[in-house]
Amino acid sequence: VTDSHSQKPQPSELVRQVTPKQAARAIGVSESSVKRWCDQGALPNLRTVGGHRRIPIQDLMAFLRAKHHPLVRPEELGLPATSGQTPRILDRAEEQFRQALLAGNEALARKTVLDLYLAGHHVSAICDQVIASAFHHIGDLWDCGQIEVYQERRGCDICLRCIYDLRSSLPDTPTPELIAVGGSPGGDPYLLPTTMIESVLRETGWQATSLGNDIPLASMAEAIRETRPKLFWLSVSHIVDEDAFLADYAELVRVLPGDVAVAVGGRALHESLRQRMTFAAYCDNFRHLETFAATLRRSLLQVIV
Ligand code: B12
């Protein structure tokens, strides 16, 4: 740790560490309270070479989350400042989040998601009930000609940044040996679901990495060979040719190491397709995926210990 951390963060990316003064301003308490929490061990912190306290941002977020403490000045942490209160109830937040996306109000969208996280909601619940739900509505509005295409596209970009905020806020996994990888298959342009799954699984204690979208299944097999995951997810929102997909999928499963569990999901995986696929779990939302991943993690840890 060096002493070079005194610059004011830009509201584009979360900063990695903050001083007690920045933390105090961000959460609206005195600097001495923050220092006391640090010294009592309630707030994990590091020391610079000069002996000054630095608080890793993930630890600050975990602390706020555990204490249900609001983030009053997000700009101190490199987040855009916003006016107005964020509803901390998921159903109400969905509307605010959707309106923020459609209006291009990135600051409000990011704060909505982060406030829900700080209020203690699971990443899976935020993704299912706020983000996915907002996009289902947005799809319907687009279908009825009530919004412009650019509003949907801009909303997707803003949403990705909201998901990256969540990912940066999550504590490091206590079990980095439990690797999960996944993505969306070749020809699938949908990026949001697999990006969200990465954070959902990270919160569940997995060292998860999304490979992205539009990845040929043969290339996914290479990624699996290289990274040796225990969990592989496939999010399928669009299939160009179902027969070709099933053939590629069967080949992927054939070369898969025996200790990899496969979880599949996505709007394009209708029942008759699923009947011709082999997998450990199919889930129709992220909450169910989280439950499966948590159970799998527990059973793997029993074997490791
Ligand atoms: C954003 C978007 C796009 C963007 C995506 C950009 C990007 N970077 O991701 C782009 C521009 C590519 C796009 C293009 C098109 N789109 Co579009 N799109 C959407 C929209 C609004 C949101 C998609 C999304 O991300 N949703 C959020 C995700 C998280 O929700 P979800 O997929 O339902 O996922 C849930 C579950 O399936 C499950 N899940 C998902 N993945 C996984 C994985 C695992 C492992 C597990 C366990 C669970 C799981 O959990 C999720 C959360 O609850 C949807 C509306 C909608 N209903 O979703 C339309 C929608 C899918 N699109 C639609 C259409 C028509 C198109 C276009 C044909 C438009 C056009 N004329 O060009 C093209 C075609 C693209 C194609 N080849 O399929 C229609 C499809 C209609 C139909 N019956 O098929 C929809 C439904 C809009 C509508 N209401 O009409 N689209």
mmCIF file of C-alpha atoms and ligand atoms in Angstrom:
data_model
loop_
_atom_site.group_PDB
_atom_site.id
_atom_site.type_symbol
_atom_site.label_atom_id
_atom_site.label_comp_id
_atom_site.label_asym_id
_atom_site.label_seq_id
_atom_site.Cartn_x
_atom_site.Cartn_y
_atom_site.Cartn_z
ATOM 1 C CA VAL A 1 0.000 0.000 0.000
ATOM 2 C CA THR A 2 1.364 3.417 -0.881
ATOM 3 C CA ASP A 3 0.385 6.895 0.179
ATOM 4 C CA SER A 4 -0.665 7.954 -3.313
ATOM 5 C CA HIS A 5 -4.400 7.588 -2.695
ATOM 6 C CA SER A 6 -5.450 11.121 -1.972
ATOM 7 C CA GLN A 7 -6.937 11.983 -5.396
ATOM 8 C CA LYS A 8 -10.682 12.512 -5.708
ATOM 9 C CA PRO A 9 -12.230 9.585 -7.601
ATOM 10 C CA GLN A 10 -13.928 10.117 -10.943
ATOM 11 C CA PRO A 11 -17.572 9.017 -11.006
ATOM 12 C CA SER A 12 -16.908 6.229 -13.500
ATOM 13 C CA GLU A 13 -15.483 3.334 -11.585
ATOM 14 C CA LEU A 14 -15.434 2.291 -7.962
ATOM 15 C CA VAL A 15 -12.185 3.149 -6.246
ATOM 16 C CA ARG A 16 -10.291 0.262 -4.630
ATOM 17 C CA GLN A 17 -9.439 1.825 -1.248
ATOM 18 C CA VAL A 18 -10.489 4.918 0.679
ATOM 19 C CA THR A 19 -9.137 6.953 3.537
ATOM 20 C CA PRO A 20 -11.146 7.114 6.790
ATOM 21 C CA LYS A 21 -12.062 10.691 5.818
ATOM 22 C CA GLN A 22 -13.485 9.605 2.451
ATOM 23 C CA ALA A 23 -15.317 6.698 4.097
ATOM 24 C CA ALA A 24 -16.746 9.061 6.715
ATOM 25 C CA ARG A 25 -18.007 11.480 4.055
ATOM 26 C CA ALA A 26 -19.444 8.635 1.959
ATOM 27 C CA ILE A 27 -21.536 7.279 4.807
ATOM 28 C CA GLY A 28 -22.240 10.513 6.653
ATOM 29 C CA VAL A 29 -20.479 9.875 9.982
ATOM 30 C CA SER A 30 -17.478 11.470 11.656
ATOM 31 C CA GLU A 31 -13.953 10.512 10.705
ATOM 32 C CA SER A 32 -13.257 9.554 14.317
ATOM 33 C CA SER A 33 -16.129 7.016 14.231
ATOM 34 C CA VAL A 34 -14.616 5.410 11.166
ATOM 35 C CA LYS A 35 -11.178 5.288 12.784
ATOM 36 C CA ARG A 36 -12.700 3.757 15.905
ATOM 37 C CA TRP A 37 -14.454 1.033 13.865
ATOM 38 C CA CYS A 38 -11.120 0.366 12.160
ATOM 39 C CA ASP A 39 -9.274 0.063 15.455
ATOM 40 C CA GLN A 40 -11.973 -2.135 16.999
ATOM 41 C CA GLY A 41 -11.621 -4.505 14.058
ATOM 42 C CA ALA A 42 -15.213 -3.923 12.910
ATOM 43 C CA LEU A 43 -13.981 -2.359 9.674
ATOM 44 C CA PRO A 44 -11.042 -4.199 8.072
ATOM 45 C CA ASN A 45 -8.275 -1.827 6.994
ATOM 46 C CA LEU A 46 -4.700 -1.718 5.788
ATOM 47 C CA ARG A 47 -1.845 0.599 6.709
ATOM 48 C CA THR A 48 0.180 2.556 4.182
ATOM 49 C CA VAL A 49 3.965 2.609 4.430
ATOM 50 C CA GLY A 50 3.478 5.920 6.255
ATOM 51 C CA GLY A 51 1.144 4.233 8.806
ATOM 52 C CA HIS A 52 -2.140 5.732 7.541
ATOM 53 C CA ARG A 53 -5.332 3.650 7.475
ATOM 54 C CA ARG A 54 -6.791 2.598 4.117
ATOM 55 C CA ILE A 55 -10.109 0.800 3.823
ATOM 56 C CA PRO A 56 -10.629 -1.620 0.913
ATOM 57 C CA ILE A 57 -13.849 -0.686 -0.796
ATOM 58 C CA GLN A 58 -15.230 -4.235 -0.711
ATOM 59 C CA ASP A 59 -14.779 -4.304 3.061
ATOM 60 C CA LEU A 60 -16.498 -0.947 3.429
ATOM 61 C CA MET A 61 -19.433 -2.205 1.344
ATOM 62 C CA ALA A 62 -19.652 -5.422 3.396
ATOM 63 C CA PHE A 63 -19.651 -3.331 6.581
ATOM 64 C CA LEU A 64 -22.403 -1.002 5.313
ATOM 65 C CA ARG A 65 -24.411 -3.988 4.163
ATOM 66 C CA ALA A 66 -24.133 -5.795 7.495
ATOM 67 C CA LYS A 67 -25.096 -2.631 9.429
ATOM 68 C CA HIS A 68 -27.813 -1.600 6.950
ATOM 69 C CA HIS A 69 -26.062 1.736 6.732
ATOM 70 C CA PRO A 70 -26.980 3.904 3.703
ATOM 71 C CA LEU A 71 -24.420 5.367 1.338
ATOM 72 C CA VAL A 72 -25.143 9.092 1.531
ATOM 73 C CA ARG A 73 -22.359 10.464 -0.690
ATOM 74 C CA PRO A 74 -21.618 7.815 -3.317
ATOM 75 C CA GLU A 75 -19.341 10.197 -5.239
ATOM 76 C CA GLU A 76 -16.730 9.689 -2.519
ATOM 77 C CA LEU A 77 -16.455 6.096 -3.711
ATOM 78 C CA GLY A 78 -16.296 7.005 -7.389
ATOM 79 C CA LEU A 79 -20.041 6.574 -7.908
ATOM 80 C CA PRO A 80 -22.219 9.237 -9.465
ATOM 81 C CA ALA A 81 -24.039 11.420 -6.954
ATOM 82 C CA THR A 82 -27.815 11.323 -7.147
ATOM 83 C CA SER A 83 -30.682 13.153 -5.649
ATOM 84 C CA GLY A 84 -33.780 11.373 -4.372
ATOM 85 C CA GLN A 85 -34.260 8.344 -2.243
ATOM 86 C CA THR A 86 -33.959 4.857 -3.590
ATOM 87 C CA PRO A 87 -36.757 2.503 -2.617
ATOM 88 C CA ARG A 88 -35.217 -0.368 -0.716
ATOM 89 C CA ILE A 89 -38.036 -2.702 -1.604
ATOM 90 C CA LEU A 90 -37.346 -4.722 -4.732
ATOM 91 C CA ASP A 91 -40.741 -4.357 -6.437
ATOM 92 C CA ARG A 92 -40.732 -0.580 -6.067
ATOM 93 C CA ALA A 93 -37.119 -0.303 -7.118
ATOM 94 C CA GLU A 94 -37.877 -2.052 -10.414
ATOM 95 C CA GLU A 95 -39.927 0.884 -11.650
ATOM 96 C CA GLN A 96 -37.328 3.441 -10.607
ATOM 97 C CA PHE A 97 -34.569 1.418 -12.219
ATOM 98 C CA ARG A 98 -36.541 0.972 -15.469
ATOM 99 C CA GLN A 99 -37.363 4.694 -15.671
ATOM 100 C CA ALA A 100 -33.722 5.550 -15.001
ATOM 101 C CA LEU A 101 -32.592 3.234 -17.806
ATOM 102 C CA LEU A 102 -35.125 4.632 -20.255
ATOM 103 C CA ALA A 103 -34.224 8.227 -19.384
ATOM 104 C CA GLY A 104 -30.506 7.502 -19.641
ATOM 105 C CA ASN A 105 -30.076 8.479 -15.991
ATOM 106 C CA GLU A 106 -27.028 6.382 -15.257
ATOM 107 C CA ALA A 107 -26.403 7.911 -11.836
ATOM 108 C CA LEU A 108 -29.839 6.942 -10.590
ATOM 109 C CA ALA A 109 -29.700 3.453 -12.125
ATOM 110 C CA ARG A 110 -26.364 2.698 -10.491
ATOM 111 C CA LYS A 111 -27.409 4.079 -7.138
ATOM 112 C CA THR A 112 -30.686 2.116 -7.212
ATOM 113 C CA VAL A 113 -28.846 -1.161 -7.663
ATOM 114 C CA LEU A 114 -26.129 -0.401 -5.167
ATOM 115 C CA ASP A 115 -28.596 0.770 -2.511
ATOM 116 C CA LEU A 116 -30.511 -2.482 -2.837
ATOM 117 C CA TYR A 117 -27.270 -4.381 -2.396
ATOM 118 C CA LEU A 118 -26.390 -2.319 0.665
ATOM 119 C CA ALA A 119 -29.874 -2.921 2.045
ATOM 120 C CA GLY A 120 -28.929 -6.603 2.161
ATOM 121 C CA HIS A 121 -30.783 -8.003 -0.861
ATOM 122 C CA HIS A 122 -29.156 -10.960 -2.563
ATOM 123 C CA VAL A 123 -27.531 -10.233 -5.921
ATOM 124 C CA SER A 124 -29.748 -12.979 -7.378
ATOM 125 C CA ALA A 125 -32.905 -11.224 -6.143
ATOM 126 C CA ILE A 126 -31.748 -7.843 -7.476
ATOM 127 C CA CYS A 127 -30.954 -9.426 -10.841
ATOM 128 C CA ASP A 128 -34.230 -11.394 -11.093
ATOM 129 C CA GLN A 129 -36.691 -8.949 -9.590
ATOM 130 C CA VAL A 130 -35.242 -5.598 -10.580
ATOM 131 C CA ILE A 131 -32.865 -5.888 -13.520
ATOM 132 C CA ALA A 132 -34.365 -8.808 -15.487
ATOM 133 C CA SER A 133 -37.864 -7.638 -14.676
ATOM 134 C CA ALA A 134 -37.073 -4.105 -15.901
ATOM 135 C CA PHE A 135 -35.751 -5.558 -19.166
ATOM 136 C CA HIS A 136 -38.831 -7.724 -19.618
ATOM 137 C CA HIS A 137 -40.910 -4.534 -19.349
ATOM 138 C CA ILE A 138 -38.550 -2.677 -21.667
ATOM 139 C CA GLY A 139 -38.887 -5.506 -24.228
ATOM 140 C CA ASP A 140 -42.668 -5.210 -24.080
ATOM 141 C CA LEU A 141 -42.527 -1.418 -24.464
ATOM 142 C CA TRP A 142 -40.224 -1.822 -27.469
ATOM 143 C CA ASP A 143 -42.559 -4.462 -28.938
ATOM 144 C CA CYS A 144 -45.510 -2.054 -28.651
ATOM 145 C CA GLY A 145 -43.517 0.760 -30.241
ATOM 146 C CA GLN A 146 -43.636 2.820 -27.054
ATOM 147 C CA ILE A 147 -39.904 3.357 -26.722
ATOM 148 C CA GLU A 148 -37.099 3.987 -29.161
ATOM 149 C CA VAL A 149 -34.497 1.363 -30.007
ATOM 150 C CA TYR A 150 -31.772 3.681 -28.727
ATOM 151 C CA GLN A 151 -33.393 3.737 -25.283
ATOM 152 C CA GLU A 152 -33.139 -0.042 -25.051
ATOM 153 C CA ARG A 153 -29.517 -0.102 -26.290
ATOM 154 C CA ARG A 154 -28.429 2.719 -23.989
ATOM 155 C CA GLY A 155 -30.250 0.977 -21.139
ATOM 156 C CA CYS A 156 -28.231 -2.204 -21.800
ATOM 157 C CA ASP A 157 -24.958 -0.296 -21.612
ATOM 158 C CA ILE A 158 -25.923 1.443 -18.383
ATOM 159 C CA CYS A 159 -27.101 -1.856 -16.946
ATOM 160 C CA LEU A 160 -23.738 -3.486 -17.634
ATOM 161 C CA ARG A 161 -22.073 -0.742 -15.631
ATOM 162 C CA CYS A 162 -24.542 -1.357 -12.767
ATOM 163 C CA ILE A 163 -23.643 -5.044 -12.762
ATOM 164 C CA TYR A 164 -19.924 -4.198 -12.725
ATOM 165 C CA ASP A 165 -20.567 -1.995 -9.663
ATOM 166 C CA LEU A 166 -22.098 -4.984 -7.924
ATOM 167 C CA ARG A 167 -19.208 -7.196 -8.929
ATOM 168 C CA SER A 168 -16.669 -4.680 -7.574
ATOM 169 C CA SER A 169 -18.589 -4.426 -4.299
ATOM 170 C CA LEU A 170 -18.573 -8.145 -3.601
ATOM 171 C CA PRO A 171 -15.973 -9.464 -1.165
ATOM 172 C CA ASP A 172 -13.324 -11.802 -2.520
ATOM 173 C CA THR A 173 -14.460 -15.389 -2.438
ATOM 174 C CA PRO A 174 -13.204 -17.391 0.539
ATOM 175 C CA THR A 175 -12.752 -20.426 -1.716
ATOM 176 C CA PRO A 176 -10.832 -19.372 -4.852
ATOM 177 C CA GLU A 177 -10.305 -23.027 -5.763
ATOM 178 C CA LEU A 178 -14.011 -23.352 -6.565
ATOM 179 C CA ILE A 179 -13.950 -22.073 -10.129
ATOM 180 C CA ALA A 180 -17.028 -21.443 -12.251
ATOM 181 C CA VAL A 181 -17.047 -20.305 -15.862
ATOM 182 C CA GLY A 182 -19.784 -19.825 -18.405
ATOM 183 C CA GLY A 183 -21.275 -17.737 -21.139
ATOM 184 C CA SER A 184 -23.698 -17.670 -24.043
ATOM 185 C CA PRO A 185 -23.276 -19.814 -27.149
ATOM 186 C CA GLY A 186 -22.246 -18.810 -30.680
ATOM 187 C CA GLY A 187 -24.839 -16.612 -32.407
ATOM 188 C CA ASP A 188 -26.386 -15.475 -29.105
ATOM 189 C CA PRO A 189 -26.172 -11.665 -28.853
ATOM 190 C CA TYR A 190 -27.446 -11.490 -25.269
ATOM 191 C CA LEU A 191 -24.774 -10.382 -22.824
ATOM 192 C CA LEU A 192 -26.724 -9.289 -19.733
ATOM 193 C CA PRO A 193 -27.751 -12.726 -18.368
ATOM 194 C CA THR A 194 -24.261 -14.251 -18.320
ATOM 195 C CA THR A 195 -22.777 -11.048 -16.901
ATOM 196 C CA MET A 196 -25.296 -11.136 -14.051
ATOM 197 C CA ILE A 197 -24.639 -14.836 -13.375
ATOM 198 C CA GLU A 198 -20.977 -14.044 -12.752
ATOM 199 C CA SER A 199 -21.925 -11.775 -9.821
ATOM 200 C CA VAL A 200 -24.666 -14.102 -8.565
ATOM 201 C CA LEU A 201 -22.146 -16.948 -8.310
ATOM 202 C CA ARG A 202 -19.453 -14.738 -6.813
ATOM 203 C CA GLU A 203 -21.816 -13.812 -4.017
ATOM 204 C CA THR A 204 -22.405 -17.530 -3.471
ATOM 205 C CA GLY A 205 -18.668 -18.027 -2.908
ATOM 206 C CA TRP A 206 -17.608 -19.156 -6.377
ATOM 207 C CA GLN A 207 -14.605 -17.806 -8.239
ATOM 208 C CA ALA A 208 -16.845 -17.087 -11.223
ATOM 209 C CA THR A 209 -15.846 -15.637 -14.595
ATOM 210 C CA SER A 210 -18.191 -14.930 -17.471
ATOM 211 C CA LEU A 211 -16.596 -15.640 -20.835
ATOM 212 C CA GLY A 212 -19.133 -13.366 -22.531
ATOM 213 C CA ASN A 213 -21.675 -13.986 -25.291
ATOM 214 C CA ASP A 214 -21.525 -15.403 -28.829
ATOM 215 C CA ILE A 215 -18.902 -18.015 -27.974
ATOM 216 C CA PRO A 216 -18.831 -21.199 -30.066
ATOM 217 C CA LEU A 217 -19.314 -24.212 -27.807
ATOM 218 C CA ALA A 218 -16.025 -25.705 -29.065
ATOM 219 C CA SER A 219 -14.261 -22.616 -27.764
ATOM 220 C CA MET A 220 -16.072 -22.961 -24.420
ATOM 221 C CA ALA A 221 -14.696 -26.518 -24.234
ATOM 222 C CA GLU A 222 -11.196 -25.041 -24.575
ATOM 223 C CA ALA A 223 -11.903 -22.557 -21.784
ATOM 224 C CA ILE A 224 -13.067 -25.418 -19.562
ATOM 225 C CA ARG A 225 -9.943 -27.440 -20.360
ATOM 226 C CA GLU A 226 -7.766 -24.458 -19.457
ATOM 227 C CA THR A 227 -9.531 -23.160 -16.328
ATOM 228 C CA ARG A 228 -10.687 -26.518 -14.798
ATOM 229 C CA PRO A 229 -13.980 -25.268 -13.332
ATOM 230 C CA LYS A 230 -16.214 -27.322 -11.058
ATOM 231 C CA LEU A 231 -19.270 -25.462 -12.376
ATOM 232 C CA PHE A 232 -20.025 -24.467 -15.948
ATOM 233 C CA TRP A 233 -23.062 -22.375 -16.899
ATOM 234 C CA LEU A 234 -24.629 -21.861 -20.270
ATOM 235 C CA SER A 235 -27.107 -19.030 -20.751
ATOM 236 C CA VAL A 236 -29.071 -19.449 -23.964
ATOM 237 C CA SER A 237 -31.267 -16.569 -25.111
ATOM 238 C CA HIS A 238 -31.065 -17.101 -28.872
ATOM 239 C CA ILE A 239 -30.277 -20.164 -31.008
ATOM 240 C CA VAL A 240 -29.538 -19.756 -34.700
ATOM 241 C CA ASP A 241 -29.976 -23.438 -35.652
ATOM 242 C CA GLU A 242 -31.350 -25.809 -33.018
ATOM 243 C CA ASP A 243 -29.987 -29.018 -34.581
ATOM 244 C CA ALA A 244 -26.502 -27.560 -34.913
ATOM 245 C CA PHE A 245 -26.722 -26.280 -31.327
ATOM 246 C CA LEU A 246 -27.737 -29.719 -30.009
ATOM 247 C CA ALA A 247 -24.895 -31.403 -31.920
ATOM 248 C CA ASP A 248 -22.327 -28.895 -30.617
ATOM 249 C CA TYR A 249 -23.717 -29.210 -27.111
ATOM 250 C CA ALA A 250 -23.542 -33.025 -27.201
ATOM 251 C CA GLU A 251 -19.901 -32.753 -28.274
ATOM 252 C CA LEU A 252 -19.177 -30.300 -25.436
ATOM 253 C CA VAL A 253 -20.710 -32.680 -22.894
ATOM 254 C CA ARG A 254 -18.730 -35.601 -24.393
ATOM 255 C CA VAL A 255 -15.374 -33.879 -23.821
ATOM 256 C CA LEU A 256 -16.315 -32.393 -20.445
ATOM 257 C CA PRO A 257 -14.243 -33.611 -17.467
ATOM 258 C CA GLY A 258 -16.379 -35.794 -15.175
ATOM 259 C CA ASP A 259 -16.160 -33.411 -12.219
ATOM 260 C CA VAL A 260 -17.785 -30.414 -13.955
ATOM 261 C CA ALA A 261 -21.432 -29.717 -13.131
ATOM 262 C CA VAL A 262 -23.361 -28.003 -15.932
ATOM 263 C CA ALA A 263 -26.146 -25.510 -15.189
ATOM 264 C CA VAL A 264 -28.231 -24.250 -18.085
ATOM 265 C CA GLY A 265 -30.913 -21.634 -18.479
ATOM 266 C CA GLY A 266 -32.195 -18.853 -20.675
ATOM 267 C CA ARG A 267 -35.305 -17.970 -22.635
ATOM 268 C CA ALA A 268 -34.341 -20.007 -25.732
ATOM 269 C CA LEU A 269 -34.083 -23.337 -23.878
ATOM 270 C CA HIS A 270 -37.645 -24.527 -24.319
ATOM 271 C CA GLU A 271 -38.725 -27.863 -22.962
ATOM 272 C CA SER A 272 -38.441 -29.985 -26.093
ATOM 273 C CA LEU A 273 -34.869 -28.757 -26.542
ATOM 274 C CA ARG A 274 -33.990 -29.462 -22.932
ATOM 275 C CA GLN A 275 -35.291 -32.994 -23.258
ATOM 276 C CA ARG A 276 -32.489 -33.637 -25.727
ATOM 277 C CA MET A 277 -29.749 -32.168 -23.531
ATOM 278 C CA THR A 278 -27.757 -33.534 -20.588
ATOM 279 C CA PHE A 279 -27.086 -31.205 -17.632
ATOM 280 C CA ALA A 280 -26.957 -31.159 -13.849
ATOM 281 C CA ALA A 281 -29.443 -28.310 -13.437
ATOM 282 C CA TYR A 282 -31.862 -26.239 -15.459
ATOM 283 C CA CYS A 283 -33.126 -23.147 -13.656
ATOM 284 C CA ASP A 284 -35.534 -20.525 -14.848
ATOM 285 C CA ASN A 285 -34.206 -17.753 -12.662
ATOM 286 C CA PHE A 286 -31.037 -16.672 -10.897
ATOM 287 C CA ARG A 287 -32.359 -17.367 -7.416
ATOM 288 C CA HIS A 288 -32.716 -21.045 -8.304
ATOM 289 C CA LEU A 289 -29.252 -21.053 -9.839
ATOM 290 C CA GLU A 290 -27.913 -19.580 -6.611
ATOM 291 C CA THR A 291 -29.545 -22.356 -4.576
ATOM 292 C CA PHE A 292 -28.081 -25.021 -6.838
ATOM 293 C CA ALA A 293 -24.617 -23.403 -6.772
ATOM 294 C CA ALA A 294 -24.682 -23.056 -2.973
ATOM 295 C CA THR A 295 -25.625 -26.725 -2.521
ATOM 296 C CA LEU A 296 -22.936 -27.835 -4.958
ATOM 297 C CA ARG A 297 -20.362 -25.651 -3.219
ATOM 298 C CA ARG A 298 -21.209 -27.133 0.170
ATOM 299 C CA SER A 299 -20.875 -30.695 -1.074
ATOM 300 C CA LEU A 300 -17.564 -29.929 -2.801
ATOM 301 C CA LEU A 301 -16.191 -28.289 0.334
ATOM 302 C CA GLN A 302 -17.024 -31.394 2.346
ATOM 303 C CA VAL A 303 -14.881 -33.393 -0.069
ATOM 304 C CA ILE A 304 -12.017 -30.857 0.054
ATOM 305 C CA VAL A 305 -12.069 -30.702 3.908
HETATM 306 C C1 B12 B 1 -31.790 -6.211 -24.593
HETATM 307 C C2 B12 B 1 -32.496 -6.991 -25.655
HETATM 308 C C3 B12 B 1 -31.864 -7.167 -26.874
HETATM 309 C C4 B12 B 1 -30.421 -6.727 -27.131
HETATM 310 C C5 B12 B 1 -29.415 -7.511 -26.259
HETATM 311 C C6 B12 B 1 -28.141 -6.694 -26.076
HETATM 312 C C7 B12 B 1 -27.193 -7.293 -25.104
HETATM 313 N N1 B12 B 1 -26.006 -6.733 -25.132
HETATM 314 O O1 B12 B 1 -27.485 -8.182 -24.305
HETATM 315 C C8 B12 B 1 -30.254 -6.982 -28.665
HETATM 316 C C9 B12 B 1 -30.066 -5.646 -29.344
HETATM 317 C C10 B12 B 1 -29.155 -7.921 -29.089
HETATM 318 C C11 B12 B 1 -31.594 -7.604 -29.043
HETATM 319 C C12 B12 B 1 -31.864 -7.990 -30.318
HETATM 320 C C13 B12 B 1 -33.084 -8.520 -30.750
HETATM 321 N N2 B12 B 1 -34.171 -8.716 -29.991
HETATM 322 CO CO1 B12 B 1 -34.156 -8.522 -28.078
HETATM 323 N N3 B12 B 1 -34.499 -8.122 -26.290
HETATM 324 C C14 B12 B 1 -33.779 -7.538 -25.397
HETATM 325 C C15 B12 B 1 -34.561 -7.478 -24.081
HETATM 326 C C16 B12 B 1 -35.211 -6.106 -23.944
HETATM 327 C C17 B12 B 1 -33.794 -7.786 -22.812
HETATM 328 C C18 B12 B 1 -32.989 -9.100 -22.857
HETATM 329 C C19 B12 B 1 -32.364 -9.354 -21.522
HETATM 330 O O2 B12 B 1 -31.177 -9.236 -21.340
HETATM 331 N N4 B12 B 1 -33.198 -9.671 -20.523
HETATM 332 C C20 B12 B 1 -32.735 -9.902 -19.137
HETATM 333 C C21 B12 B 1 -32.501 -11.374 -18.881
HETATM 334 C C22 B12 B 1 -31.695 -11.560 -17.613
HETATM 335 O O3 B12 B 1 -33.767 -11.977 -18.703
HETATM 336 P P1 B12 B 1 -34.058 -13.439 -19.229
HETATM 337 O O4 B12 B 1 -33.360 -13.674 -20.499
HETATM 338 O O5 B12 B 1 -35.531 -13.638 -19.177
HETATM 339 O O6 B12 B 1 -33.341 -14.362 -18.132
HETATM 340 C C23 B12 B 1 -34.008 -14.931 -17.034
HETATM 341 C C24 B12 B 1 -34.174 -16.429 -17.198
HETATM 342 O O7 B12 B 1 -34.237 -16.820 -18.534
HETATM 343 C C25 B12 B 1 -33.036 -17.027 -16.460
HETATM 344 N N5 B12 B 1 -31.766 -17.238 -17.124
HETATM 345 C C26 B12 B 1 -31.216 -16.611 -18.172
HETATM 346 N N6 B12 B 1 -30.030 -17.128 -18.471
HETATM 347 C C27 B12 B 1 -29.782 -18.122 -17.597
HETATM 348 C C28 B12 B 1 -28.691 -18.974 -17.487
HETATM 349 C C29 B12 B 1 -28.671 -19.935 -16.471
HETATM 350 C C30 B12 B 1 -27.506 -20.844 -16.335
HETATM 351 C C31 B12 B 1 -29.792 -20.026 -15.608
HETATM 352 C C32 B12 B 1 -29.796 -21.060 -14.588
HETATM 353 C C33 B12 B 1 -30.886 -19.150 -15.733
HETATM 354 C C34 B12 B 1 -30.880 -18.209 -16.727
HETATM 355 O O8 B12 B 1 -32.853 -16.117 -15.399
HETATM 356 C C35 B12 B 1 -33.057 -14.787 -15.861
HETATM 357 C C36 B12 B 1 -33.477 -13.847 -14.761
HETATM 358 O O9 B12 B 1 -34.687 -14.134 -14.176
HETATM 359 C C37 B12 B 1 -35.640 -8.610 -24.332
HETATM 360 C C38 B12 B 1 -36.876 -8.527 -23.483
HETATM 361 C C39 B12 B 1 -36.958 -9.707 -22.515
HETATM 362 N N7 B12 B 1 -38.128 -10.256 -22.331
HETATM 363 O O10 B12 B 1 -35.986 -10.136 -21.914
HETATM 364 C C40 B12 B 1 -35.839 -8.458 -25.856
HETATM 365 C C41 B12 B 1 -36.368 -9.635 -26.650
HETATM 366 C C42 B12 B 1 -35.771 -10.940 -26.160
HETATM 367 N N8 B12 B 1 -35.874 -9.343 -27.993
HETATM 368 C C43 B12 B 1 -36.729 -9.578 -28.924
HETATM 369 C C44 B12 B 1 -36.507 -9.343 -30.306
HETATM 370 C C45 B12 B 1 -37.720 -9.497 -31.223
HETATM 371 C C46 B12 B 1 -35.246 -8.987 -30.791
HETATM 372 C C47 B12 B 1 -34.836 -8.798 -32.247
HETATM 373 C C48 B12 B 1 -35.442 -9.809 -33.234
HETATM 374 C C49 B12 B 1 -35.187 -7.375 -32.619
HETATM 375 C C50 B12 B 1 -34.869 -7.004 -34.089
HETATM 376 N N9 B12 B 1 -35.912 -6.869 -34.853
HETATM 377 O O11 B12 B 1 -33.735 -6.852 -34.451
HETATM 378 C C51 B12 B 1 -33.305 -8.910 -32.188
HETATM 379 C C52 B12 B 1 -32.912 -10.339 -32.457
HETATM 380 C C53 B12 B 1 -31.695 -10.803 -31.757
HETATM 381 C C54 B12 B 1 -31.594 -12.281 -31.804
HETATM 382 N N10 B12 B 1 -30.844 -12.795 -32.737
HETATM 383 O O12 B12 B 1 -32.216 -12.941 -30.976
HETATM 384 C C55 B12 B 1 -38.010 -10.166 -28.374
HETATM 385 C C56 B12 B 1 -38.094 -11.674 -28.624
HETATM 386 C C57 B12 B 1 -39.496 -12.092 -29.012
HETATM 387 C C58 B12 B 1 -39.597 -13.585 -29.221
HETATM 388 N N11 B12 B 1 -40.762 -14.076 -29.044
HETATM 389 O O13 B12 B 1 -38.650 -14.257 -29.507
HETATM 390 C C59 B12 B 1 -37.938 -9.726 -26.867
HETATM 391 C C60 B12 B 1 -38.631 -10.707 -25.902
HETATM 392 C C61 B12 B 1 -38.600 -8.336 -26.785
HETATM 393 C C62 B12 B 1 -40.110 -8.403 -27.002
HETATM 394 N N12 B12 B 1 -40.899 -8.369 -25.945
HETATM 395 O O14 B12 B 1 -40.565 -8.490 -28.095
HETATM 396 N N13 B12 B 1 -32.435 -7.698 -27.996
#
